[in-house]
PDB file of C-alpha atoms in Angstrom:
ATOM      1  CA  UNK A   1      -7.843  -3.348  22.652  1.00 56.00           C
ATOM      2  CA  UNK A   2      -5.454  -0.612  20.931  1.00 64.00           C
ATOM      3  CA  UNK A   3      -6.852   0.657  17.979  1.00 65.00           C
ATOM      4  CA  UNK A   4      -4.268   2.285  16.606  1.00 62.00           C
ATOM      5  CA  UNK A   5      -2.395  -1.373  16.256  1.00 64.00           C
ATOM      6  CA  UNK A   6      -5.090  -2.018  13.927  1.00 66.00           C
ATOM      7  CA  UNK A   7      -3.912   0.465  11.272  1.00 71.00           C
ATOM      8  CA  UNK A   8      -0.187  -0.497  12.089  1.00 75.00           C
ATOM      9  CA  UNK A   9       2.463  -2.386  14.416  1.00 74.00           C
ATOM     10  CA  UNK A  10       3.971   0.979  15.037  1.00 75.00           C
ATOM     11  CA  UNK A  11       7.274  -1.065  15.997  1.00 77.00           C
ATOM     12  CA  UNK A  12       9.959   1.541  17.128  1.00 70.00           C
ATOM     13  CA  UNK A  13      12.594  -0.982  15.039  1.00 77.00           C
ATOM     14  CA  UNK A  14      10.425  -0.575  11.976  1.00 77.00           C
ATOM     15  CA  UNK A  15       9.666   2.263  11.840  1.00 80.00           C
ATOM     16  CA  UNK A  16      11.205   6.261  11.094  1.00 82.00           C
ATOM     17  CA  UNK A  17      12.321   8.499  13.226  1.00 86.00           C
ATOM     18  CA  UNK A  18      12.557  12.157  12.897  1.00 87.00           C
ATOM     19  CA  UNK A  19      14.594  14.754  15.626  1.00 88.00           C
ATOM     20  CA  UNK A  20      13.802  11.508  18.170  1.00 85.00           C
ATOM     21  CA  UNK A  21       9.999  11.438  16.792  1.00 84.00           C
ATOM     22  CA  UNK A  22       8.920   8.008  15.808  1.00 82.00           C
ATOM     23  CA  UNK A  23       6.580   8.151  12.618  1.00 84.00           C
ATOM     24  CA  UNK A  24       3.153   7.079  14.079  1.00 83.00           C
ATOM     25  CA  UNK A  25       3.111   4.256  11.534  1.00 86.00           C
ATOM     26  CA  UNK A  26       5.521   1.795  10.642  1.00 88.00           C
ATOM     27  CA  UNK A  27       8.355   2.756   7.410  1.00 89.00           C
ATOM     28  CA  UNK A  28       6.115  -0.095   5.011  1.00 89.00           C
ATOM     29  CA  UNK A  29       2.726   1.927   6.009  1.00 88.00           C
ATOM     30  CA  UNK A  30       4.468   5.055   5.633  1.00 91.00           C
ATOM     31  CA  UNK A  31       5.302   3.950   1.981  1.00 94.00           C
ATOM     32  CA  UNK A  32       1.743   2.369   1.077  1.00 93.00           C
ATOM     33  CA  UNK A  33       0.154   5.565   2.464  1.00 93.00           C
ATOM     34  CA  UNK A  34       2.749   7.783   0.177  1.00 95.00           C
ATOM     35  CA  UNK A  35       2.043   5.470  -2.596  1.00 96.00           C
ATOM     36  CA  UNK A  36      -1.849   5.906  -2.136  1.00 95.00           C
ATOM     37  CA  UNK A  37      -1.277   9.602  -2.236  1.00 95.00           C
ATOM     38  CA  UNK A  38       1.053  10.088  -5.349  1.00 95.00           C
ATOM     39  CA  UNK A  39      -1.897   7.826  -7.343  1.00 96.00           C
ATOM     40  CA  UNK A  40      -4.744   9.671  -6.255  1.00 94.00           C
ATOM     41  CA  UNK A  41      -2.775  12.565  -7.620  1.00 96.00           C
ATOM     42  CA  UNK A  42      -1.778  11.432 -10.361  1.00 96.00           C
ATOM     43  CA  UNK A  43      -5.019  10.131 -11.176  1.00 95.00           C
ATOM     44  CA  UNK A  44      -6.637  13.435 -10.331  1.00 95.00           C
ATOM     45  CA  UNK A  45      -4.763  15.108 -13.219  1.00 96.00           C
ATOM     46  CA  UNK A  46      -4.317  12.249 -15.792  1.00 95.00           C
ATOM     47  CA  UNK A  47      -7.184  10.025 -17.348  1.00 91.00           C
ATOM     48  CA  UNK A  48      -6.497   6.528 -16.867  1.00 92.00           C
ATOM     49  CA  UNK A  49      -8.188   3.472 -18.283  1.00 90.00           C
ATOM     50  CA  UNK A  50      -9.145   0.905 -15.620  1.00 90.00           C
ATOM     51  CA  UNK A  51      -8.915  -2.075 -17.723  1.00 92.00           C
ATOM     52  CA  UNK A  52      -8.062  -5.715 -17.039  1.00 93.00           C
ATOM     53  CA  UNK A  53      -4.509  -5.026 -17.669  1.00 95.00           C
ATOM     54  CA  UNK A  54      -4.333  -2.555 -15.390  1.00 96.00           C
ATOM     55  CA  UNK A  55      -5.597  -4.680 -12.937  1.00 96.00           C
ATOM     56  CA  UNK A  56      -3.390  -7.220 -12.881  1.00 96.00           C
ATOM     57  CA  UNK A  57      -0.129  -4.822 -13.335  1.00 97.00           C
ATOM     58  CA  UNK A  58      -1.843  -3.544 -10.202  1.00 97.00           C
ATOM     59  CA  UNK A  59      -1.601  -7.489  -8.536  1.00 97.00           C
ATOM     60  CA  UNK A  60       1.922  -7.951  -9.567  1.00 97.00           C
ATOM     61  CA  UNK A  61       2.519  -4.543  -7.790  1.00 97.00           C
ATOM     62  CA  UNK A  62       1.686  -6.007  -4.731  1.00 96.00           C
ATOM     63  CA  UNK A  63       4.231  -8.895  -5.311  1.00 96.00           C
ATOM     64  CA  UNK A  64       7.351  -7.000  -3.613  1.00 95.00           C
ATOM     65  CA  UNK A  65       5.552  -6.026  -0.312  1.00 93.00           C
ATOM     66  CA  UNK A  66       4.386  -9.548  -0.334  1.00 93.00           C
ATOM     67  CA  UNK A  67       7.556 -11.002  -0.509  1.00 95.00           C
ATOM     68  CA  UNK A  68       9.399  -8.865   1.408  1.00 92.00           C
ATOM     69  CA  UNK A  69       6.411  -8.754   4.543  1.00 88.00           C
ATOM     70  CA  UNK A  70       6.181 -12.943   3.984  1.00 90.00           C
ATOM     71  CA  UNK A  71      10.115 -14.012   4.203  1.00 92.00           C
ATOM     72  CA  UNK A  72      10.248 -11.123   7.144  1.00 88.00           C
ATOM     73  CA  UNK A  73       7.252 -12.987   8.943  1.00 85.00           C
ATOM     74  CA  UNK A  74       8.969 -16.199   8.533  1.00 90.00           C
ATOM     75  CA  UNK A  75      11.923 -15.574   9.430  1.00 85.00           C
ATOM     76  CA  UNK A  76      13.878 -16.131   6.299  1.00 89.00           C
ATOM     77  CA  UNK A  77      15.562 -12.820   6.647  1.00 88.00           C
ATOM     78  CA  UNK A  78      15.506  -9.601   7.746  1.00 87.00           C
ATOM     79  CA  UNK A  79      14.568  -6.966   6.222  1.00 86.00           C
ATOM     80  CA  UNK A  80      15.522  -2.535   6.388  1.00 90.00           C
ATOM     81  CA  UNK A  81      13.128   0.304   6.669  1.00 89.00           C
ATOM     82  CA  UNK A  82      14.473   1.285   3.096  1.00 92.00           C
ATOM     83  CA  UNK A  83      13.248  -1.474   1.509  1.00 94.00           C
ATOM     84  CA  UNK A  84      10.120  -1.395   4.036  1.00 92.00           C
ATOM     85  CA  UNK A  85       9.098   1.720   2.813  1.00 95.00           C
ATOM     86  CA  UNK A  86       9.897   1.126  -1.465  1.00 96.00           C
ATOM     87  CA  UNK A  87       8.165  -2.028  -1.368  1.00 95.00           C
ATOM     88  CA  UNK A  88       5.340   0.295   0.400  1.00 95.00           C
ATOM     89  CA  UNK A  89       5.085   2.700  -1.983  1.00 97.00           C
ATOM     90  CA  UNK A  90       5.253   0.086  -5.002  1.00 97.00           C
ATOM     91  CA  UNK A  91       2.628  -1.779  -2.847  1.00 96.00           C
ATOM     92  CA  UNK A  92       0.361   1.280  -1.864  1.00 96.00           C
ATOM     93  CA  UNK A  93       0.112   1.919  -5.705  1.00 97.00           C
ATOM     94  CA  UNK A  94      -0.774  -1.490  -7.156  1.00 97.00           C
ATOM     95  CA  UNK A  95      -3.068  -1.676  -3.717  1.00 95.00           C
ATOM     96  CA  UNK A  96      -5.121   1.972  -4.527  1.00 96.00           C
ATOM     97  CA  UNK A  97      -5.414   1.219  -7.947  1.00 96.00           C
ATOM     98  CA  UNK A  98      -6.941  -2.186  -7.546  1.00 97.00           C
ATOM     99  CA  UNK A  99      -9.437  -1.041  -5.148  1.00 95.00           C
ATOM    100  CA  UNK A 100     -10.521   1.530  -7.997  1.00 94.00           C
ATOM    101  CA  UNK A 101     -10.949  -1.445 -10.233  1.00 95.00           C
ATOM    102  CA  UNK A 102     -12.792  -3.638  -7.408  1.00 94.00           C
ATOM    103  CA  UNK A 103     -14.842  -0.382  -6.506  1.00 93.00           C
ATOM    104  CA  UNK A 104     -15.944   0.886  -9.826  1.00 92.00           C
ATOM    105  CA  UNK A 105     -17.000  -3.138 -11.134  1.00 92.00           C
ATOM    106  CA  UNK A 106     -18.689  -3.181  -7.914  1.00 93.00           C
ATOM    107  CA  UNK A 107     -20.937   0.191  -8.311  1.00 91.00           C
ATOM    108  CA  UNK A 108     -21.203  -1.342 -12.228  1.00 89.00           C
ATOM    109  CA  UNK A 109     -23.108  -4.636 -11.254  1.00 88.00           C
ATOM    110  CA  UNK A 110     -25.303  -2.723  -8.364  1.00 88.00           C
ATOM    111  CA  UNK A 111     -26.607  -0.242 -11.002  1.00 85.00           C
ATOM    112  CA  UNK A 112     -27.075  -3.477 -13.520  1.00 76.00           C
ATOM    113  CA  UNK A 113     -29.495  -4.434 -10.523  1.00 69.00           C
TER     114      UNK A 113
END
């Protein structure tokens, strides 16, 4: 087995090139792992309120790569790195900051134990 296909395809058509250097992950992980780090930033510097709102702005975040990864799949179109890699970033985001939300309910209810 080839682990690093379990972080990404790394598909040569999918993915960015730089000087004849293909990215090692794909231009839609290349834009959720950007997306993860301008949060984590962001977050670092700014206070944010985790609230149910935020969590399901984070959800519909997710919506775009969704779409655009789904009608890929099946075949109902294809689509460019471009919009690979915004839909990533938009994605990463709404992914990073639900996980934040997920994580911090979690470590809530096991202290609540």
């Amino acid at each position: 087995m080839n682990y690093k296909n379990l972080i990404c395809h790394r598909k040569p058509e999918r993915s960015f090139f730089i000087k004849g250097h293909q990215f090692p992950v794909c231009a839609r992980c290349t834009g959720f792992y950007t997306g993860l780090i301008i949060f984590l930033i962001y977050d670092y510097f700014f206070n944010i309120d985790y609230s149910l709102n935020l969590l399901i702005f984070s959800i519909i975040l997710l919506i775009p790569t969704s779409i655009d990864g789904f009608t890929q799949l099946l075949n109902f179109r294809q689509s460019n790195n471009t919009l690979r890699f915004i839909t990533g970033v938009i994605g990463g985001i709404g992914l990073i900051i639900f996980l934040k939300i997920v994580i911090q309910w979690l470590l809530k209810m096991i202290t609540l134990l």
